[in-house]
Every structure is written in structure tokens, then in C-alpha cells.
XYZ file of C-alpha atoms in Angstrom:
589
model
C -21.240 -16.156 -21.785
C -21.484 -16.618 -18.055
C -22.760 -13.129 -17.293
C -25.568 -14.544 -15.086
C -22.771 -15.648 -12.704
C -21.671 -12.117 -11.814
C -22.639 -10.835 -8.342
C -23.159 -7.385 -6.973
C -21.007 -5.912 -4.281
C -22.938 -2.863 -3.019
C -22.766 -0.521 -0.058
C -25.439 -2.545 1.683
C -23.367 -5.714 1.441
C -26.541 -7.290 0.134
C -26.328 -9.840 -2.699
C -29.304 -8.196 -4.476
C -29.098 -4.607 -5.694
C -31.499 -2.030 -4.146
C -34.739 -1.281 -5.965
C -34.934 1.674 -8.302
C -31.830 3.133 -9.883
C -28.725 1.022 -9.573
C -25.032 1.930 -9.628
C -24.307 -1.424 -11.461
C -26.762 -3.380 -13.641
C -26.450 -6.660 -15.551
C -28.284 -7.119 -18.899
C -28.317 -10.878 -19.270
C -30.088 -10.616 -22.548
C -27.451 -8.590 -24.346
C -24.692 -9.855 -22.072
C -23.663 -6.434 -20.907
C -22.822 -4.756 -17.696
C -23.737 -1.097 -17.072
C -21.556 0.880 -14.708
C -22.733 4.181 -13.102
C -26.420 4.270 -14.170
C -26.283 8.052 -14.505
C -26.228 8.298 -10.663
C -24.402 10.848 -8.476
C -22.481 9.368 -5.551
C -22.969 5.788 -6.666
C -20.360 3.082 -6.099
C -20.115 -0.664 -5.997
C -18.443 -3.828 -7.419
C -19.539 -6.766 -9.483
C -17.607 -10.018 -9.258
C -17.650 -13.347 -11.130
C -19.313 -15.834 -8.772
C -19.640 -18.972 -10.865
C -18.041 -22.385 -11.247
C -15.573 -23.245 -13.942
C -13.730 -26.597 -14.222
C -11.386 -25.142 -16.859
C -10.472 -22.084 -14.877
C -10.522 -23.923 -11.512
C -13.102 -21.557 -10.057
C -15.617 -22.450 -7.313
C -18.339 -19.939 -6.402
C -16.175 -17.237 -8.030
C -13.078 -18.173 -6.145
C -10.374 -18.995 -8.808
C -6.920 -20.599 -8.606
C -4.683 -17.853 -10.044
C -2.087 -20.389 -10.945
C 0.488 -19.093 -13.368
C -1.585 -15.929 -14.319
C -4.127 -14.925 -16.963
C -4.886 -12.986 -20.037
C -8.087 -10.941 -19.949
C -9.898 -8.848 -22.636
C -13.106 -6.728 -22.522
C -14.613 -3.823 -24.247
C -16.354 -0.710 -22.986
C -17.910 2.410 -24.273
C -18.815 5.605 -22.368
C -22.319 6.497 -23.377
C -21.797 10.050 -22.023
C -19.469 12.170 -24.114
C -17.237 14.526 -22.273
C -15.781 17.429 -24.180
C -14.879 19.620 -21.167
C -11.296 21.008 -21.131
C -10.571 19.471 -17.727
C -12.608 16.240 -18.192
C -14.859 16.764 -15.217
C -18.286 16.675 -16.750
C -18.582 12.909 -16.335
C -16.676 10.377 -14.301
C -15.103 9.065 -12.183
C -14.255 5.704 -13.874
C -13.879 2.021 -13.012
C -11.411 -0.806 -12.390
C -10.865 -4.286 -13.459
C -9.623 -6.065 -10.305
C -8.272 -9.302 -8.951
C -8.515 -9.565 -5.168
C -7.459 -12.121 -2.596
C -9.965 -14.863 -2.054
C -7.893 -17.029 0.458
C -9.466 -18.485 3.539
C -8.151 -16.817 6.793
C -8.181 -19.404 9.493
C -8.288 -16.460 12.010
C -11.023 -15.173 12.148
C -12.314 -18.137 10.105
C -13.689 -16.333 7.012
C -12.675 -15.788 3.454
C -10.529 -12.689 2.887
C -13.051 -11.274 0.453
C -16.356 -12.472 -1.003
C -18.358 -11.894 -4.156
C -20.514 -9.316 -2.302
C -17.712 -7.002 -1.123
C -17.000 -3.420 -2.359
C -14.691 -0.554 -1.494
C -15.009 3.085 -0.388
C -17.699 5.664 -1.177
C -15.756 8.640 -2.573
C -15.767 8.814 -6.408
C -11.981 8.800 -6.482
C -11.902 5.470 -4.790
C -13.690 3.890 -7.782
C -15.246 1.309 -5.441
C -11.773 -0.240 -5.019
C -10.262 1.274 -1.895
C -10.589 -0.157 1.611
C -10.796 -1.547 4.172
C -10.343 0.791 7.057
C -12.371 3.623 5.642
C -15.978 4.425 6.939
C -17.739 2.592 4.200
C -21.035 1.398 5.612
C -23.366 3.164 8.018
C -22.094 3.196 11.507
C -18.487 3.434 10.262
C -17.968 -0.290 9.673
C -14.495 -1.009 8.457
C -15.600 -3.156 5.571
C -14.141 -3.082 2.104
C -11.915 -5.013 -0.292
C -9.099 -6.388 1.740
C -5.531 -6.580 0.288
C -3.604 -7.863 -1.390
C -5.268 -6.867 -4.640
C -4.283 -5.570 -8.105
C -6.408 -3.438 -10.426
C -6.235 -1.745 -13.766
C -8.188 1.489 -13.389
C -9.775 3.415 -16.202
C -9.866 6.912 -14.710
C -12.032 9.451 -16.482
C -11.927 12.223 -13.916
C -8.420 13.626 -13.081
C -7.870 14.472 -9.388
C -4.893 16.697 -8.944
C -5.415 17.462 -5.349
C -2.605 15.684 -3.500
C -4.060 16.289 0.002
C -4.235 13.836 2.935
C -4.545 10.305 1.908
C -7.324 9.630 4.387
C -9.586 12.351 3.061
C -11.090 13.427 -0.341
C -9.029 15.214 -2.942
C -5.950 13.322 -2.058
C -5.031 12.216 -5.499
C -2.050 13.401 -7.565
C -3.104 12.690 -10.975
C -1.568 14.208 -14.147
C -2.710 17.470 -15.919
C -6.515 18.198 -15.537
C -6.892 17.722 -19.333
C -5.748 14.160 -19.326
C -7.607 10.976 -18.583
C -5.416 8.014 -17.654
C -5.175 4.347 -16.945
C -3.154 3.002 -14.092
C -2.149 -0.127 -12.406
C -3.024 -0.018 -8.702
C -1.613 -2.375 -6.195
C -2.446 -2.577 -2.530
C -1.011 -4.834 0.094
C 2.761 -5.112 0.103
C 4.207 -3.200 2.944
C 1.257 -2.379 5.295
C 3.105 -2.688 8.702
C 2.114 -5.129 11.323
C 3.631 -4.982 14.760
C 6.002 -6.880 17.051
C 4.084 -8.149 20.016
C 6.799 -7.853 22.674
C 5.614 -10.283 25.311
C 7.623 -12.348 27.754
C 10.544 -10.049 27.688
C 11.059 -10.432 23.843
C 12.537 -7.470 21.946
C 14.488 -6.630 18.783
C 18.191 -6.014 18.236
C 19.275 -4.008 15.195
C 22.827 -4.437 13.976
C 25.592 -6.340 15.573
C 26.210 -6.403 19.326
C 29.239 -4.310 20.337
C 30.257 -3.416 16.729
C 33.984 -2.800 16.305
C 33.804 -1.168 12.926
C 30.914 1.354 13.442
C 28.960 -0.336 10.508
C 26.100 1.750 9.108
C 23.436 -0.615 10.288
C 24.238 0.419 13.882
C 22.636 3.804 13.211
C 25.409 6.032 14.545
C 25.489 8.876 12.120
C 26.371 12.291 13.515
C 23.163 13.679 12.158
C 20.096 11.469 12.264
C 16.553 10.580 13.160
C 14.929 7.434 14.712
C 11.173 7.081 14.610
C 8.717 4.404 15.598
C 5.195 3.601 16.861
C 4.524 1.830 20.214
C 1.619 0.689 22.266
C 1.881 -0.464 25.937
C -0.323 -3.098 27.454
C 0.874 -2.231 30.951
C 2.688 0.754 32.379
C 5.753 -0.435 34.280
C 8.104 2.513 34.542
C 11.816 2.553 35.305
C 11.628 0.305 38.316
C 14.227 -2.218 37.293
C 11.746 -5.008 36.647
C 11.503 -7.174 33.596
C 8.966 -4.723 32.213
C 10.705 -1.440 32.619
C 9.302 0.510 29.679
C 12.500 1.590 28.036
C 11.490 1.746 24.456
C 14.850 2.350 22.744
C 18.479 1.993 23.868
C 21.842 2.208 22.206
C 23.909 1.707 25.391
C 23.480 2.543 29.066
C 23.653 6.277 28.472
C 21.637 6.566 25.266
C 18.079 5.428 25.791
C 14.522 6.430 26.342
C 13.034 5.807 29.877
C 10.412 6.728 32.288
C 11.264 7.705 35.824
C 10.232 5.523 38.752
C 7.056 7.569 39.390
C 5.842 7.389 35.755
C 5.305 11.270 35.709
C 8.354 12.125 33.544
C 9.610 10.677 30.317
C 13.368 11.047 29.894
C 15.563 10.941 26.958
C 19.197 10.149 27.846
C 21.310 10.733 24.686
C 24.858 11.419 25.538
C 28.087 9.348 25.403
C 29.571 10.757 28.590
C 26.638 10.459 31.022
C 23.033 11.417 31.441
C 23.881 15.105 32.092
C 25.188 15.699 28.565
C 22.018 14.682 26.777
C 19.191 14.331 29.204
C 15.693 15.703 28.409
C 13.034 15.710 31.014
C 10.169 15.686 28.527
C 7.146 15.292 30.649
C 4.916 12.294 29.813
C 2.143 12.407 27.264
C 2.392 8.665 26.855
C 0.041 7.830 29.570
C -2.567 5.598 27.868
C -2.591 1.880 28.007
C -3.721 0.271 24.686
C -3.004 3.555 22.819
C -0.695 3.845 19.744
C 1.904 6.606 20.133
C 4.360 7.960 17.523
C 7.844 9.002 18.725
C 10.824 10.538 16.886
C 14.278 11.404 18.066
C 16.476 13.762 16.077
C 20.046 14.806 16.592
C 22.812 16.939 15.107
C 26.368 16.771 16.550
C 27.427 19.897 14.843
C 24.615 22.236 16.005
C 24.394 20.394 19.404
C 20.726 20.052 18.913
C 18.714 17.056 20.459
C 15.006 16.839 20.049
C 12.162 14.471 20.813
C 8.773 14.580 19.042
C 5.508 12.757 19.641
C 2.059 12.172 18.247
C -0.733 9.520 18.277
C -3.465 8.284 16.057
C -5.303 11.532 16.150
C -2.701 14.001 17.464
C -0.378 15.679 14.895
C 3.260 15.358 15.365
C 4.596 17.998 17.703
C 7.861 18.889 19.438
C 7.819 17.447 23.010
C 11.258 18.901 24.155
C 14.657 19.806 22.956
C 18.197 20.336 24.187
C 20.109 23.081 22.319
C 23.417 22.548 24.200
C 23.636 18.900 23.715
C 27.205 17.588 23.980
C 26.723 14.054 22.993
C 28.700 12.278 20.349
C 26.932 9.975 17.956
C 29.993 8.833 15.983
C 30.568 5.133 16.343
C 33.830 5.296 18.331
C 33.203 8.571 20.105
C 29.742 7.536 21.167
C 30.766 4.012 22.142
C 27.456 2.718 20.868
C 27.281 -0.926 21.678
C 23.917 -1.998 20.239
C 20.419 -0.855 19.134
C 17.556 -2.301 21.020
C 13.891 -1.745 20.243
C 11.179 -2.354 22.963
C 14.111 -2.682 25.518
C 17.272 -1.084 26.755
C 20.492 -2.042 28.633
C 19.757 0.510 31.270
C 22.386 1.596 33.743
C 23.125 -1.963 34.772
C 23.571 -3.356 31.242
C 21.336 -6.379 31.963
C 18.612 -5.643 29.361
C 15.886 -6.029 31.880
C 13.770 -3.047 30.852
C 11.626 -4.689 28.175
C 8.320 -3.097 27.208
C 5.078 -5.077 27.585
C 3.255 -4.047 24.391
C 3.660 -3.590 20.556
C 6.163 -1.804 18.361
C 5.757 -1.016 14.669
C 7.278 0.792 11.667
C 10.707 1.340 12.957
C 12.792 3.742 10.890
C 16.239 5.236 10.784
C 17.403 8.325 8.777
C 20.940 9.705 8.355
C 19.414 13.202 8.245
C 17.715 15.375 10.866
C 14.104 15.549 9.816
C 12.024 18.636 10.301
C 8.659 18.699 12.165
C 6.843 18.847 8.767
C 8.755 15.839 7.512
C 8.101 13.863 10.672
C 4.415 14.597 10.320
C 4.636 13.058 6.756
C 6.484 10.134 8.309
C 3.637 9.683 10.883
C 0.948 9.773 8.261
C 2.587 8.183 5.190
C 5.898 6.620 6.231
C 8.454 8.051 3.741
C 10.934 10.850 3.611
C 14.495 11.515 2.083
C 17.454 9.958 3.932
C 15.624 6.665 4.909
C 18.348 4.161 5.657
C 16.368 1.382 7.463
C 12.765 0.539 7.732
C 11.265 -2.397 9.604
C 7.520 -2.685 8.906
C 7.449 -5.581 11.431
C 4.555 -7.210 9.574
C 5.718 -10.776 10.155
C 9.469 -10.742 10.381
C 12.557 -8.391 11.006
C 13.276 -7.756 7.287
C 14.706 -4.387 6.489
C 12.435 -2.993 3.811
C 14.755 0.019 3.074
C 17.903 -1.849 2.211
C 18.939 -5.378 1.531
C 20.947 -5.521 4.798
C 19.447 -8.126 7.161
C 20.222 -5.938 10.105
C 18.023 -7.291 12.943
C 17.471 -10.263 15.108
C 14.936 -11.486 17.572
C 15.625 -11.875 21.287
C 13.176 -13.940 23.242
C 9.907 -15.489 22.172
C 8.863 -13.331 19.142
C 5.222 -12.887 18.296
C 3.476 -10.920 15.586
C 0.222 -8.954 15.470
C -1.938 -7.187 12.892
C -2.694 -4.538 15.536
C -1.381 -1.297 14.064
C -2.229 2.417 14.333
C -5.485 3.160 12.536
C -3.756 5.490 10.129
C -2.054 2.563 8.493
C -5.333 1.544 7.071
C -5.048 4.569 4.739
C -1.922 3.287 3.007
C 1.209 3.568 5.151
C 4.038 1.734 3.487
C 6.275 2.570 0.593
C 4.856 -0.054 -1.740
C 1.243 0.004 -0.556
C -1.087 1.533 -3.089
C -4.840 1.968 -3.419
C -6.874 4.037 -5.788
C -6.347 7.068 -3.574
C -2.669 7.145 -3.446
C -1.109 6.999 -6.887
C -0.544 9.752 -9.455
C 1.580 11.183 -12.122
C 3.227 13.667 -9.805
C 6.843 13.414 -8.650
C 9.279 14.264 -6.052
C 8.372 13.694 -2.433
C 4.699 14.894 -2.802
C 2.113 12.536 -1.566
C 0.318 10.588 -2.953
C 3.088 8.685 -4.693
C 3.410 7.600 -8.278
C 1.351 4.707 -9.364
C 3.397 1.501 -8.982
C 6.677 3.277 -9.585
C 8.418 0.628 -7.628
C 11.845 1.397 -9.053
C 12.624 5.067 -8.845
C 14.196 6.502 -11.942
C 12.506 3.762 -14.187
C 9.656 6.024 -15.093
C 5.877 5.829 -14.374
C 5.484 2.377 -15.761
C 2.197 1.898 -14.036
C 0.574 5.053 -15.284
C -0.412 6.088 -18.823
C -2.330 9.280 -19.739
C -3.619 10.921 -22.939
C -3.980 14.695 -23.063
C -7.101 16.165 -24.630
C -6.614 17.904 -27.981
C -8.375 21.196 -28.169
C -11.141 20.127 -30.646
C -11.397 16.581 -29.514
C -13.505 14.770 -26.878
C -11.733 13.424 -23.919
C -9.892 10.093 -24.338
C -12.193 7.087 -23.392
C -15.116 9.440 -23.019
C -15.835 9.989 -26.822
C -18.633 7.526 -27.292
C -16.186 5.137 -29.101
C -15.666 1.403 -28.307
C -12.421 0.653 -26.465
C -10.687 -2.697 -25.992
C -8.785 -3.392 -22.741
C -6.274 -6.131 -22.530
C -4.425 -7.222 -19.308
C -1.768 -9.930 -19.138
C -0.322 -11.133 -15.788
C 2.332 -13.792 -15.225
C 2.454 -15.192 -11.691
C 6.041 -16.515 -11.009
C 6.549 -20.092 -10.036
C 9.653 -19.434 -7.840
C 10.934 -16.540 -5.936
C 13.937 -14.370 -6.806
C 15.639 -14.180 -3.505
C 12.994 -13.094 -1.038
C 10.366 -11.769 -3.516
C 8.180 -13.007 -6.232
C 8.397 -10.981 -9.453
C 4.941 -10.521 -11.023
C 4.877 -9.382 -14.615
C 2.088 -7.251 -16.043
C 1.208 -5.677 -19.449
C -1.803 -3.567 -20.126
C -3.334 -1.822 -23.210
C -6.437 0.299 -23.622
C -7.003 1.183 -27.313
C -9.844 2.187 -29.526
C -11.356 -0.729 -31.477
C -14.356 1.137 -32.883
C -14.941 0.918 -36.637
C -14.371 4.606 -36.864
C -10.872 4.656 -35.353
C -7.638 3.166 -36.549
C -5.592 2.454 -33.402
C -5.138 -1.108 -34.626
C -5.144 -2.649 -38.103
C -7.308 -5.586 -38.904
C -4.663 -8.259 -37.939
C -3.658 -6.436 -34.756
C -7.320 -6.096 -33.766
C -7.954 -9.826 -34.232
C -4.949 -10.702 -32.201
C -5.619 -8.095 -29.571
C -8.907 -9.790 -28.439
C -7.438 -13.259 -28.494
C -6.588 -14.379 -25.044
C -5.202 -17.813 -26.063
C -1.811 -16.281 -26.660
C 0.395 -13.438 -25.658
C -0.029 -10.224 -27.567
C 2.858 -8.367 -29.230
C 1.070 -6.470 -32.004
C 1.560 -3.111 -30.290
C 3.578 -1.780 -27.359
C 1.781 -1.927 -23.959
C 0.905 1.330 -22.326
C 1.703 -0.220 -18.889
C 4.506 -2.686 -18.538
C 6.031 -4.091 -15.392
C 8.330 -6.874 -16.550
C 11.826 -8.445 -15.981
C 12.739 -7.216 -19.425
C 12.228 -3.612 -18.297
C 13.762 -4.295 -14.953
C 10.661 -3.210 -13.033
C 8.508 -6.244 -12.134
C 6.014 -5.915 -9.288
C 7.943 -7.475 -6.337
C 5.777 -9.180 -3.856
C 6.718 -10.811 -0.536
C 6.136 -14.528 -0.106
C 3.174 -13.959 2.252
C 1.529 -11.755 -0.285
C 2.194 -14.209 -3.107
C 0.488 -16.937 -1.141
C -2.493 -14.660 -0.432
C -2.962 -14.251 -4.173
C -3.065 -18.109 -4.964
C -6.848 -17.853 -4.832
C -8.529 -14.718 -6.225
C -11.867 -13.210 -7.253
C -12.082 -11.037 -10.366
C -14.503 -8.435 -11.490
C -15.217 -4.658 -11.831
C -15.532 -1.842 -9.349
C -16.860 1.697 -10.102
C -17.554 5.012 -8.372
C -18.950 8.387 -9.003
C -19.142 11.510 -6.926
C -20.649 14.748 -8.013
C -20.445 13.774 -11.633
C -22.247 10.817 -13.288
C -21.240 8.034 -15.739
C -22.930 5.534 -17.954
C -20.537 2.845 -19.177
C -21.277 -0.349 -21.008
C -19.034 -3.382 -20.564
C -19.232 -6.289 -22.979
C -17.435 -9.057 -24.866
C -15.238 -10.082 -21.865
C -12.881 -13.111 -22.273
C -10.506 -14.404 -19.568
C -8.250 -17.371 -19.704
C -6.081 -18.589 -16.931
C -2.510 -19.862 -17.646
C -1.961 -23.313 -16.351
C 1.334 -24.598 -17.383
C 5.053 -23.421 -17.470
C 6.914 -22.103 -19.306
C 4.345 -19.384 -20.155
C 7.254 -17.767 -22.215
C 10.744 -16.822 -21.688
C 10.308 -14.909 -18.417
C 13.506 -13.038 -18.743
C 12.363 -11.327 -21.927
C 8.582 -11.179 -21.499
């Protein structure tokens, strides 16, 4: 009934749509929204921008409170009978996005005029960080955000996440719905100023505990950026990025012309690598990885940066070091500092460090390139995203501590904008594929639990493609926002259905159909196609900072097309916010 309060988010970032054909149109007379308009390469968003006392919404910014139940209907006016479902597309999302006010830089996180990226597979939802507007402005819908996507154009490419054809959808003859989440683990960085640095594990461990990163085969990787270049001159800013004791560290020589890796328990000669120095830029983000294998006596150091692919910098094939806890006499793990030869820890780096990882396997060059771009590989034991604390995202072990005056920064390598982080998803990163192939499964936050954020229907030989058959479909989404955390995370619970409600189909009987569209109560007339709940053991686990960023939200729709076109009508939307606890028995919901 409030359709006049929906506002366009279009590539021009203009509140009024451009003249002529429009990628999104509002029909106030019939109370319908049209997505696609039959245009190629059209994208945009449309957000509720009104006021509602009952929903606690002001200018479209709503108090998410305890959650919501939403229902709407859609019909594809273009029927796709193609065997690979590529005649029309690409689809659309129903999204909730953060609407909190960021005191720095003093603006709202998102507004009712924002939209996402231009590629069809982005569905108008991806961003920011991608070249959306002319001139390469990094605009877009900022995380955190959650979307239910209706995808009518399978993309099985699985290429680079920052380029087109990067999806890993199911079989080409299957349209799907998926729950997309973006915002959890995008790394920030530790701003190491005033001699501050990070200690991982205990100091001088007696038991060789696993958090002290002393496996006989292993890999350490991290990103760093220096604000000044003070080399190994013994000052308080000596540029030693990593150290495990006086003889196992990274360092620059006093002239700054050679980068050294000393990685041997019995002295520098056993594990020294004079590796040159590609790390010359101030204000440049560099990627570094150190790999070792006691058995093969191989020690290697790799490097890359925001645009340079990972490559081998130098290696030692007769390394005689010993990484075992007692043999190596590893006393500590320091990031952005080292004990140095004098053991005084006066070699702190003036700059930023991010996305610190430890693996108990020796990663290959190809795997390290994947780590640099996407941040995940087998054997990961510890991962410190360093967004706002020293929490270990890979295990439950709180294996780190701050030394000095710790500060945090959102300054990260540009590649992180494309989705680095194991739980960070946008519309260009999920899929029905498996294994270690990127992009990763849609919201499969608990490996082994199944693709609970992804549901597809394979086309029958003589049928039209699912959701593109000219029939009316009903979509229902229920979200419960937890009141209290479970440990360090907030467990969001989500259910979603997309079923045919047309008079010619029989997905629901009359009673089910009436209850299905009723948002005043939870629905249990049929099993959800997407279910992330405590009952199933796979809720969406969000950090407290993200939970707080979702206290105020905007809601609406995004859509995108590429070489194909689409013409979709939305109508009969009803959304109700849940205001009081208990919303139900959360343990069984």
C-alpha cells in the first residue's frame, strides 16, 4: 500500500530514474514494481524510503529489532524454455542492508539511493570496491547486508572473484535461490604505531603448544604496509615484520637494499636467505609468505602486492633449521616486530599488518596465490583478520595479545573489496560447487552441513525453466535477530521459500496458500528450501560489531541484467517487523 514510498537506486546515484527506458519502474496505480524493463546491461535497486510508526521506520531507515517476516509475489513475463536457462535473466534480490550512521566519515552507511555493481551476475547487489560509476568511483551497497536472491541465469564460470564469470552455480539447466551474506570477516588491519605489535601464543612456551606455530612443515602468510622505511638499524622502528626468536625472523639489512629471512635454530647461516628487496614502496600493501619443510630441507619466501601475482622470491634447498618446538627453541611469535639479535624487541614496524595466517602444511605457489586473492586453503590453523581485535577466526583458541598502544584501521589491500574472508559473501562469490574451488558455497558456514543457503530446481526436458514459466510465485522470508550473543557471536536464524502460487499450479493447497502469505505468524505449512537455524545447527553467526551494524536497516530489491534481458513484475508485498520476545522457542525454530 506504500508503493509510492519506494525510491530508486540507479547507476547515476540520482533519486530520479533517467528518461526513456528504465531498468526499474514503479506502477503506483496497480501497485507493482517492474524489474528489468526488457533492457540489456541494466541494473539498479529500489528501496523503501517511507515513514512507519508501527515498523519504526524513518525515511526508509527501519529498526530491525527482533527480526521480520516478509512476503511478496513475482512473475516473469518472459518465458525461458532454453535447456541452459540463458535466454532471459539474470534475476533479482530481496535485500536488507545496514543503515547505521557512521560517525566517521559522518554519513549513513547506505541510503535509499544506493545500488551495487554493473555486471549481470552482481544482480545490483555487489559492492562496494568495484568500479560502479563513471570514473571508477567505489560506490555501492556497503556491508553488512543479507539478500535472498532469485537467480534465473546460471553462471558456472568459477573464475576470479574480481572479474566476470566468477560464479560457481549449479548445473546450467538449474535456476536457483540463494541466501547471500556479505560483511562478516572482511579483514581490517593492525595500525602498528608507537612501537605496538602483536604476540601470538605464549611467551617462552614450555610445552610446544600448537598456537606457537612450530610444526615441522608449515606456512606463514600476511599482508603489510609500511609508513616509513627504517631498516635493521636497531632503532625502535627496525622493520622486522616477523620473529619467532633471535635466529628466526625477517629483517632488512642496514642499507635497506637486501631483505633477509633468518630461519634456523642454530644461527643465521643455517637458514639465511638474502632475498633482494622488492618491498621498497612506502604506503604500498605487500603480501609475504614463508614456507618450510624440515624433511626436505626446503625453505622458501614468496611475495606479491595488490597487482603483482604471488611469485617465489628466494629459496634455500639445503636448509638445516629445526622447527620442532624443543629443537627449534621457539620462544614466541611476534607480528610487526622481532626480538632481533639482542632480544629487546626494538625492531617494530611503523605501518599496518593484516590477514595473518598459519598453516601446518607447506603451501604451493598456486595455493599461495589463492590465499593472496581469496584467503583460504587446506591446513589453515590460525587466521587473524585483524578487523578490530586479535580474535583467531580459524579456531576457538584466543592465541594472541596486544603489546603497546593498539590501534585499528580499515585500510586494507584493494583486493579485499572483492570478498577476502572465509565468511564474506556477495552475489559473485557463492555457488553450488564444492571442494576448494572458488567461489565458495553460498552461506555454507558449517562444512559438512550441506548447502543450506542454496536451493535449485533442474529443468525437466519438456518444461519451462523454474521461475521463468510465466506463473505467479510467492516468496516468503523469515528472519529472527537474536537478543543475546552465544559466546562471541550472534546467531541469526533464517528461513526462505519460493513456491508457485498461481491458480494453475498445486505447490500449496488452499490452507497452506492462505497461511503462506500471512506474515502475522511463523509459517510451518511446508519445509523451507533455505534454512539456517539453531535446530539444524547452522545459524548465520555474526560478530557483535556486525550485529550492531544491522540494528538499523533499509529493505528493498536489486536487479541486474547483462547480455540477456528480463521483465519481472513484483506485487502484493507485506512485511512485518517482530517487536517482542519470545518470538518462538529459539532452540527449535
